[in-house]
Structures are given as structure tokens and as C-alpha cells.
């Protein structure tokens, strides 16, 4: 088979790494890929949002299976476009991807179907937003969300009413996130532990992946602004077996069933961001894709053939019982550019990669990297994901931090508390 992975992050490198191990795969492409995917696949210089060129490439090759990593091409309708051309592709259609593409659609969907989530109000104008805030209906901290995709930055937790009013001003009036700020959600702030619950669905049934959680804040101790994720571990120490079943039965399966009933059959990866509150698990958000960095530790633990799994989901008979996972604990620590999640410079030379990889217990997934004149250079905010899998999480963390100590690029920043702090809180 010829397989194409769309995207260029750590998630896509991890997916490509696992796909490349499948005996069914004869040729692997990544579009556009990064300096890591280069060594296991042929990188194709097509942007992940250039759906037309991707579909033309896939038809020409022809590609037997396309796997989409990021949300943008999905919400732009890449799956519909490929299916129109008779090309096999893994991911939700445009209508199904709206669960991620529009937070308001997602909230109204949950409200319609009594899927547990934070209490919310929608505001279509800054005046309406200010009046909701003034009404006292939501106590502080209060959460404000831009409706559309805002590169993971459109969610602001406001500690005071003043902050909330300023946030409305910058999202809805100054249009900080462009048109994504035409409408906002004002939401109750949920308290509890956060986990990422990720499944592969065939439109009716689901295969839950091993449990995982990421570390969203930029600094140690969950301080500082949110990022796409500075690290992840699997399993998540917080999701008990009982809770797992509750999430599948009260959240995941109803979501898949109701989407189908609404004419938006959901096939692909579904990522449910959950807050484990005192009143049970509640949905923070849906993503129509695998997590990044969560996919990195998850792929390290997957023993079955990922290609077989993805094909079974597309054929609407997802493998539910046969999939094998390692019982080990795995983790990923992200090395990011100085300044991320704000502005940062690119093109810094990365040193020490080869030595780090001399340890067979270390896997490094590339994200924002490129290869030029025999050197690896930084090319994005999140640069590398250093991963390991061991019988005990602490051992994996030891491997990872030892490897990290030998890697360097100017401005490099990373969290030193991945895999430890939150467990110790318990
Ligand atoms: P979202 O993009 O909706 O997942 O939001 C990004 C992050 O903001 C989540 O991962 C949570 O950490 C936080 N968040 C979102 N909604 C809420 C909420 N209602 N209460 C508390 N935290 C939230
Ligand atoms: N790690 C968060 C996400 O993939 O959305």
C-alpha cells in the first residue's frame, strides 16, 4: 500500500513512525512533513491546508490510504474532497469535524443531547457579552471562548470581571483572533483534573486508545499561558476503570450516536477533552483528530498494526477487541523554542540529537524542524518530543530527562515536571 500522512507536527511524525512499521505499507509520504518524517517517509512539499493539491497528488500516485493529522484540513473538508474522488481517507467529514470547528455547534449539540459539559451562554455582540457578564450568572473565574479555530489560543480563563470585560473587548472588538471572535461562549469554569480521552470511531462503535493526559501550561507547576501541550503521559493516573466506562457510556457513545442521527456520521479520531469534576466527567471540548503531543506516548504503547485499525474504521467495522497495547508507561517531553507560545525565532541549530538517540529506550519525534546543509534547524514553536516507555513512569522520565540534558538549541525551553507533579498531588 501507499500511505500519505498529512501534517508536519510531532503527532504526524508519531503516526508516520507507527504506520511505517506496518507490513502492508510499501511506500509512505508526508505532506509537508518535517526533518523527522524525512527519514521514514518521502516528504512532499504541499501545505496541509492545500486540499486540492493534496487530492491531486493522492489521485496521481495513487495513494491507498491518507491519514489526516491537524484540524485545519479536516474543517476545510479534505475528507469530503478525497471521498468525492474515490480516495480512501481517515478522518471526519467537514460536517462531522464541526464538533471541533465550531465551539458553539459543539456546546449546542451537547445541550441538545444532555451530554455533560460546563454551563454556558452564547454572545453574538460585545454588548450582549458584557450584559451576560454583568448579570452575575457566572461567578469568577469565568471562561471566554472564541467560536472558531484560533490556533489553540481562543480560550481565556478570566480571574476577574474586569479581565473578562477586557477579553471581550480584545476578542469581539479588536478581533484578536479575526472572525473567530464574531461570537463568543461564556462558560462556567470547571474544577478538577483534566484528561484527554481519545477514540477511533467507525461511525457507530469506538475503539478507545490507552488513556493519556497532556500538560498544557508553558511553565512547571502548570503556570503561565496555555500551549498546544508541553508534554504528555500514558496512562493517565486519574482515570479509573469505573470512570473510563462512565466516559464511554455517557459521553463518547452518545456523541457518536447522536452525530449519526443528526446526519453527521463521525468517522475518524475523536478527542474529548474532559474535566473530571466532583459531579463526574464533563466535556471541555471536542477535537476531530488525534492529540498532540498525546499521540506520541500512545503510539509508543500500541502493539497492533495501526494501518489495520485505521482501515477497519474506514470500512465501518472498527477493530474493538483485537487491539493490543503495551502495559508499560510512556511519556513525552516537548522541547520548545524560546518565546513559545508567543512569538519565537526559527532556524536555530539543534545539537545532540544523534547522541540522544544512542539510547535504544529513547524515541524522538520531530515537530517544528527542518534539515538544511547537514544540520537540523528549529522551524516552529514546538520543536521535538523526547519520548520513552518503561515499566514504571519514573524510569521513562529518567530516560527522557537524561536524553534532554544532551540536546541543545538556542532559547530551548521545556518543563521539568512532566510525569511527576500531578501524580504526587494525589
Ligand atoms: P478548549 O480549547 O476548549 O479545550 O480549552 C483549552 C483549555 O482551557 C482546556 O484544555 C482547559 O484547560 C481550559 N478550559 C476550557 N474550558 C474550560 C472550562 N469550562 N472550565 C475550566 N477550564 C476550561
Ligand atoms: N494536546 C492538545 C491537543 O491536541 O489539542
XYZ file of C-alpha atoms and ligand atoms in Angstrom:
454
model
C 0.000 0.000 0.000
C 0.952 3.604 -0.455
C 0.084 5.786 2.526
C 0.054 9.577 2.896
C 0.185 11.352 6.262
C -0.987 14.972 6.155
C 0.620 17.402 8.607
C 4.015 18.337 9.989
C 3.910 18.076 13.773
C 5.033 15.601 16.403
C 1.658 13.862 16.124
C 2.180 13.275 12.419
C 5.732 12.012 12.945
C 4.450 9.579 15.590
C 1.635 8.373 13.307
C 4.034 8.011 10.368
C 6.544 6.145 12.571
C 3.874 3.624 13.547
C 2.423 3.361 10.034
C 5.915 2.713 8.624
C 6.124 -0.410 10.798
C 3.082 -1.971 9.129
C 3.993 -4.861 6.812
C 1.226 -3.635 4.495
C 2.971 -0.355 3.758
C 5.298 -0.298 0.764
C 5.656 3.457 0.415
C 4.976 6.301 2.842
C 4.614 10.023 2.109
C 4.209 13.015 4.425
C 2.839 16.361 3.323
C 4.554 18.542 4.197
C 6.286 16.522 6.966
C 9.359 17.668 8.893
C 13.024 16.730 9.349
C 11.966 13.674 11.348
C 9.452 12.228 8.904
C 12.115 12.645 6.211
C 13.974 9.584 7.485
C 10.958 7.246 7.328
C 8.890 8.769 4.530
C 9.163 10.903 1.434
C 8.243 14.469 2.294
C 6.044 16.183 -0.288
C 6.102 19.980 -0.368
C 2.355 20.567 -0.209
C 0.859 22.552 2.652
C -1.550 20.626 4.874
C -4.354 23.061 4.078
C -3.955 22.905 0.277
C -6.678 20.314 -0.097
C -6.887 20.493 -3.869
C -3.184 19.824 -4.398
C -3.239 17.040 -1.812
C -6.180 15.351 -3.546
C -4.500 15.703 -6.950
C -1.296 14.203 -5.577
C -3.166 11.311 -3.951
C -5.098 10.576 -7.145
C -1.959 10.715 -9.297
C 0.154 8.427 -7.105
C -2.369 6.754 -6.368
C -2.429 6.731 -2.560
C -4.321 3.816 -0.940
C -4.790 5.465 2.463
C -4.495 9.072 3.615
C -4.322 9.902 7.322
C -5.000 13.490 8.360
C -3.275 14.882 11.454
C -4.320 18.510 12.050
C -7.749 20.110 12.362
C -7.489 22.750 9.659
C -7.682 20.475 6.587
C -10.475 18.498 8.292
C -12.610 21.565 8.950
C -11.875 22.719 5.381
C -13.368 19.460 4.097
C -10.354 17.391 2.990
C -12.232 14.143 3.698
C -15.201 15.161 1.529
C -12.853 16.149 -1.291
C -10.945 12.842 -1.189
C -14.117 10.789 -0.938
C -15.537 12.612 -3.953
C -12.518 11.374 -5.893
C -12.951 7.821 -4.557
C -9.799 8.099 -2.413
C -9.614 6.309 0.930
C -9.003 8.729 3.800
C -9.128 8.571 7.599
C -10.813 11.479 9.374
C -14.202 13.117 9.903
C -16.053 14.865 7.071
C -16.476 18.631 7.177
C -19.921 18.308 8.749
C -18.635 15.920 11.400
C -15.497 17.986 12.056
C -17.727 20.850 13.117
C -17.591 19.322 16.589
C -14.144 20.922 16.712
C -14.514 23.674 14.131
C -17.324 25.462 15.954
C -17.321 25.506 19.715
C -20.869 26.876 19.625
C -22.075 23.987 17.473
C -20.401 21.597 19.937
C -21.971 23.223 23.002
C -25.451 23.322 21.474
C -25.046 19.697 20.397
C -24.161 18.702 23.969
C -27.058 20.730 25.333
C -29.499 19.090 22.880
C -28.364 15.636 23.891
C -27.685 16.171 27.592
C -24.004 15.345 27.292
C -22.353 16.662 30.476
C -20.451 19.903 29.906
C -19.889 23.306 31.532
C -22.899 25.669 31.770
C -22.671 28.315 29.013
C -24.193 31.290 27.207
C -23.589 32.465 23.653
C -22.983 36.135 22.871
C -23.282 37.470 19.320
C -22.226 41.006 20.155
C -19.894 42.674 22.646
C -22.921 44.361 24.276
C -24.624 41.016 24.819
C -21.404 39.570 26.228
C -20.974 42.456 28.669
C -24.570 42.149 29.833
C -24.187 38.404 30.458
C -21.068 39.125 32.490
C -22.795 41.889 34.474
C -25.849 39.738 35.205
C -23.784 37.725 37.693
C -24.970 34.466 36.133
C -21.361 33.275 36.057
C -19.074 33.712 39.025
C -15.363 34.286 38.522
C -13.168 32.769 37.313
C -15.180 32.708 34.112
C -14.145 31.169 30.786
C -14.427 33.038 27.475
C -14.013 31.210 24.176
C -13.825 32.489 20.612
C -16.120 30.409 18.392
C -13.849 29.353 15.534
C -10.374 27.870 15.321
C -7.866 30.213 16.959
C -4.723 28.059 16.862
C -5.435 26.749 20.351
C -5.354 30.223 21.866
C -9.008 31.171 21.748
C -9.837 30.091 25.298
C -9.256 32.561 28.103
C -9.836 31.876 31.775
C -10.573 35.241 33.369
C -9.883 35.544 37.100
C -11.966 38.730 37.496
C -14.897 40.518 35.893
C -12.528 43.252 34.772
C -10.336 40.729 32.961
C -13.431 39.223 31.368
C -14.583 42.602 30.076
C -11.123 43.311 28.652
C -11.091 39.883 27.000
C -14.442 40.536 25.325
C -13.044 43.806 24.091
C -9.975 42.220 22.524
C -11.772 39.201 21.007
C -15.000 40.831 19.785
C -13.991 44.428 19.128
C -10.243 44.389 18.375
C -10.732 40.963 16.678
C -7.589 39.427 18.164
C -8.491 36.093 16.553
C -10.124 37.545 13.454
C -13.575 36.243 12.548
C -13.306 33.512 15.187
C -14.308 36.316 17.570
C -17.622 37.195 15.886
C -19.382 35.119 18.510
C -18.112 34.030 21.901
C -19.038 31.497 24.520
C -19.145 32.490 28.141
C -18.722 29.434 30.308
C -18.691 28.287 33.871
C -15.134 27.404 34.924
C -14.891 23.715 35.813
C -12.577 22.496 38.550
C -10.874 19.119 38.624
C -8.297 17.013 36.834
C -8.077 17.225 33.082
C -7.615 14.186 30.838
C -7.646 13.629 27.095
C -9.961 10.815 26.048
C -9.205 9.717 22.522
C -11.052 7.116 20.468
C -11.170 5.869 16.903
C -14.729 5.667 15.636
C -16.244 3.946 12.629
C -19.426 5.984 12.846
C -21.151 3.612 15.265
C -18.626 1.923 17.513
C -15.461 3.152 19.130
C -12.009 1.878 19.902
C -10.726 3.877 22.890
C -6.981 4.404 22.809
C -4.984 3.942 26.011
C -5.644 6.761 28.480
C -3.498 9.840 28.365
C -3.193 13.411 29.553
C -1.163 16.377 28.450
C 0.434 19.301 30.261
C -0.957 22.433 28.697
C 0.725 25.293 30.548
C 4.124 26.507 29.386
C 5.841 26.512 32.809
C 6.470 23.987 35.577
C 3.629 23.613 38.054
C 1.005 24.396 35.391
C 1.874 28.069 35.441
C 1.862 30.524 32.562
C -0.178 30.608 29.373
C -1.599 27.514 27.708
C 0.222 25.897 24.806
C -0.707 23.057 22.470
C 0.846 20.805 25.127
C 4.336 20.704 26.657
C 4.324 17.016 27.413
C 2.060 14.013 27.811
C 1.918 10.716 29.607
C 0.035 7.454 29.097
C -1.732 6.002 31.009
C -3.383 8.898 32.804
C -3.129 8.303 36.557
C -6.541 9.890 37.156
C -8.951 7.908 35.031
C -10.118 4.862 36.982
C -11.701 1.833 35.247
C -15.110 2.912 36.533
C -14.702 6.437 35.214
C -13.446 5.069 31.907
C -16.697 3.134 31.451
C -18.722 6.178 32.508
C -16.967 8.347 29.912
C -17.584 5.798 27.145
C -21.237 5.317 28.067
C -22.347 8.828 28.997
C -20.156 10.901 26.700
C -18.372 9.119 23.853
C -21.038 6.706 22.595
C -23.879 9.245 22.884
C -21.738 11.708 20.904
C -21.149 9.196 18.092
C -24.773 8.009 18.065
C -26.315 11.493 18.095
C -23.941 12.771 15.438
C -25.018 9.909 13.195
C -28.672 10.621 13.918
C -28.123 14.265 13.024
C -26.740 13.237 9.633
C -23.130 13.894 10.604
C -21.748 10.376 10.827
C -18.485 10.651 12.736
C -15.650 8.508 11.379
C -12.099 9.183 12.471
C -10.260 10.030 15.655
C -12.320 11.834 18.266
C -10.512 13.608 21.068
C -12.699 14.501 24.019
C -11.072 16.926 26.440
C -12.550 16.114 29.842
C -12.590 17.681 33.268
C -13.031 15.071 35.987
C -15.190 17.150 38.334
C -16.779 16.257 41.656
C -20.031 15.738 39.720
C -18.414 13.338 37.264
C -16.617 13.782 33.934
C -17.648 16.791 31.830
C -16.650 17.750 28.303
C -14.360 20.766 27.920
C -14.018 20.422 24.175
C -14.107 18.058 21.251
C -11.282 17.755 18.742
C -11.812 15.901 15.484
C -8.337 14.410 15.428
C -5.631 12.720 17.465
C -3.939 14.740 20.218
C -0.564 16.371 20.011
C 1.537 15.505 21.982
C -0.738 12.735 23.356
C -0.324 10.639 20.191
C 3.401 10.358 20.860
C 3.235 8.317 24.092
C 0.146 6.493 22.793
C 1.873 5.284 19.615
C 4.798 4.080 21.727
C 2.365 1.767 23.519
C 0.425 0.499 20.500
C 1.472 -3.044 19.632
C -1.084 -3.769 16.888
C -0.859 -2.589 13.297
C -2.151 0.999 13.108
C -2.913 0.662 9.392
C -5.244 -2.301 10.059
C -7.019 -0.242 12.719
C -7.483 2.829 10.526
C -8.710 0.721 7.592
C -11.191 -1.086 9.843
C -12.635 2.261 10.948
C -12.987 3.462 7.357
C -14.679 0.147 6.439
C -17.111 0.768 9.339
C -16.061 -2.285 11.278
C -13.518 -0.864 13.681
C -11.356 -3.422 15.469
C -12.565 -3.207 19.026
C -11.358 -6.362 20.700
C -8.198 -7.367 18.886
C -6.035 -4.340 19.553
C -3.011 -4.861 21.784
C -1.311 -2.230 23.913
C 1.858 -2.419 25.955
C 1.240 -2.281 29.707
C 4.254 -0.007 30.095
C 4.007 3.683 30.977
C 5.167 6.130 28.361
C 5.803 9.842 28.271
C 6.818 12.692 26.027
C 8.601 15.925 26.934
C 8.359 18.755 24.432
C 11.378 20.918 23.685
C 10.064 24.287 22.529
C 11.510 27.452 21.027
C 12.253 30.375 23.336
C 9.219 32.690 23.386
C 6.648 29.965 22.553
C 3.600 30.108 22.848
C 4.201 33.770 21.943
C 6.488 34.797 19.106
C 9.773 32.967 18.622
C 12.678 32.783 16.200
C 13.279 29.910 13.816
C 16.447 28.499 12.263
C 18.378 27.666 15.448
C 20.813 24.771 15.094
C 19.780 21.676 17.065
C 22.693 19.817 18.635
C 22.977 16.477 20.371
C 20.194 14.572 18.580
C 22.375 11.686 17.456
C 23.887 11.078 20.893
C 20.440 11.188 22.496
C 19.256 8.508 20.096
C 22.135 6.206 21.034
C 19.956 5.141 23.949
C 17.608 2.493 22.451
C 14.968 3.396 25.047
C 14.583 6.887 23.609
C 12.380 7.835 20.663
C 12.392 11.401 19.388
C 9.532 12.746 17.324
C 10.156 15.925 15.385
C 7.648 18.779 15.189
C 8.963 22.180 14.071
C 12.234 21.072 12.478
C 13.872 21.229 9.069
C 17.088 19.793 7.673
C 19.458 22.094 5.840
C 23.144 21.767 4.890
C 23.573 18.689 7.035
C 22.055 20.291 10.130
C 18.762 20.043 11.977
C 17.234 23.506 12.490
C 14.276 24.682 14.529
C 11.261 25.570 12.409
C 8.333 26.044 14.788
C 7.164 26.610 18.358
C 7.187 23.017 19.485
C 10.395 21.546 18.111
C 10.937 17.993 19.412
C 9.102 15.404 21.508
C 11.507 13.258 23.502
C 9.748 10.015 24.432
C 10.330 6.820 26.342
C 8.374 3.838 27.569
C 9.246 1.768 30.655
C 7.637 -0.484 33.228
C 7.402 2.483 35.584
C 6.677 6.057 34.592
C 9.539 7.324 36.772
C 12.004 5.214 34.766
C 10.681 6.590 31.481
C 11.039 10.118 32.871
C 14.608 9.405 33.910
C 15.486 8.222 30.378
C 13.819 11.253 28.870
C 15.383 13.917 31.083
C 18.796 12.306 30.690
C 18.406 12.478 26.900
C 17.104 16.063 27.098
C 20.199 17.156 29.023
C 22.301 16.337 25.948
C 20.121 18.215 23.426
C 20.545 21.909 22.843
C 19.345 24.782 20.696
C 19.427 28.468 21.471
C 16.401 29.503 23.550
C 15.287 25.887 24.164
C 12.667 25.608 26.899
C 10.890 22.618 28.399
C 9.009 21.613 31.525
C 10.943 19.725 34.133
C 7.890 18.305 35.874
C 6.251 16.139 33.211
C 5.104 12.844 34.709
C 5.721 13.774 38.312
C 3.858 16.635 39.902
C 0.285 15.734 39.177
C 0.739 12.180 40.411
C 2.263 13.397 43.640
C -0.711 15.652 44.232
C -2.925 12.618 44.692
P -10.501 24.133 24.817
O -9.765 24.601 23.606
O -11.950 24.406 24.821
O -10.144 22.752 25.215
O -9.851 24.905 26.038
C -8.480 24.881 26.267
C -8.212 24.628 27.724
O -8.863 25.618 28.514
C -8.743 23.314 28.242
O -7.867 22.278 27.962
C -8.891 23.604 29.711
O -7.641 23.511 30.358
C -9.338 25.043 29.713
N -10.807 25.140 29.751
C -11.653 25.201 28.714
N -12.934 25.291 29.112
C -12.911 25.302 30.455
C -13.920 25.361 31.466
N -15.211 25.485 31.171
N -13.516 25.311 32.745
C -12.207 25.209 33.068
N -11.225 25.155 32.173
C -11.546 25.187 30.872
N -2.735 18.475 23.291
C -3.925 19.141 22.982
C -4.469 18.875 21.659
O -4.027 18.053 20.896
O -5.445 19.546 21.304
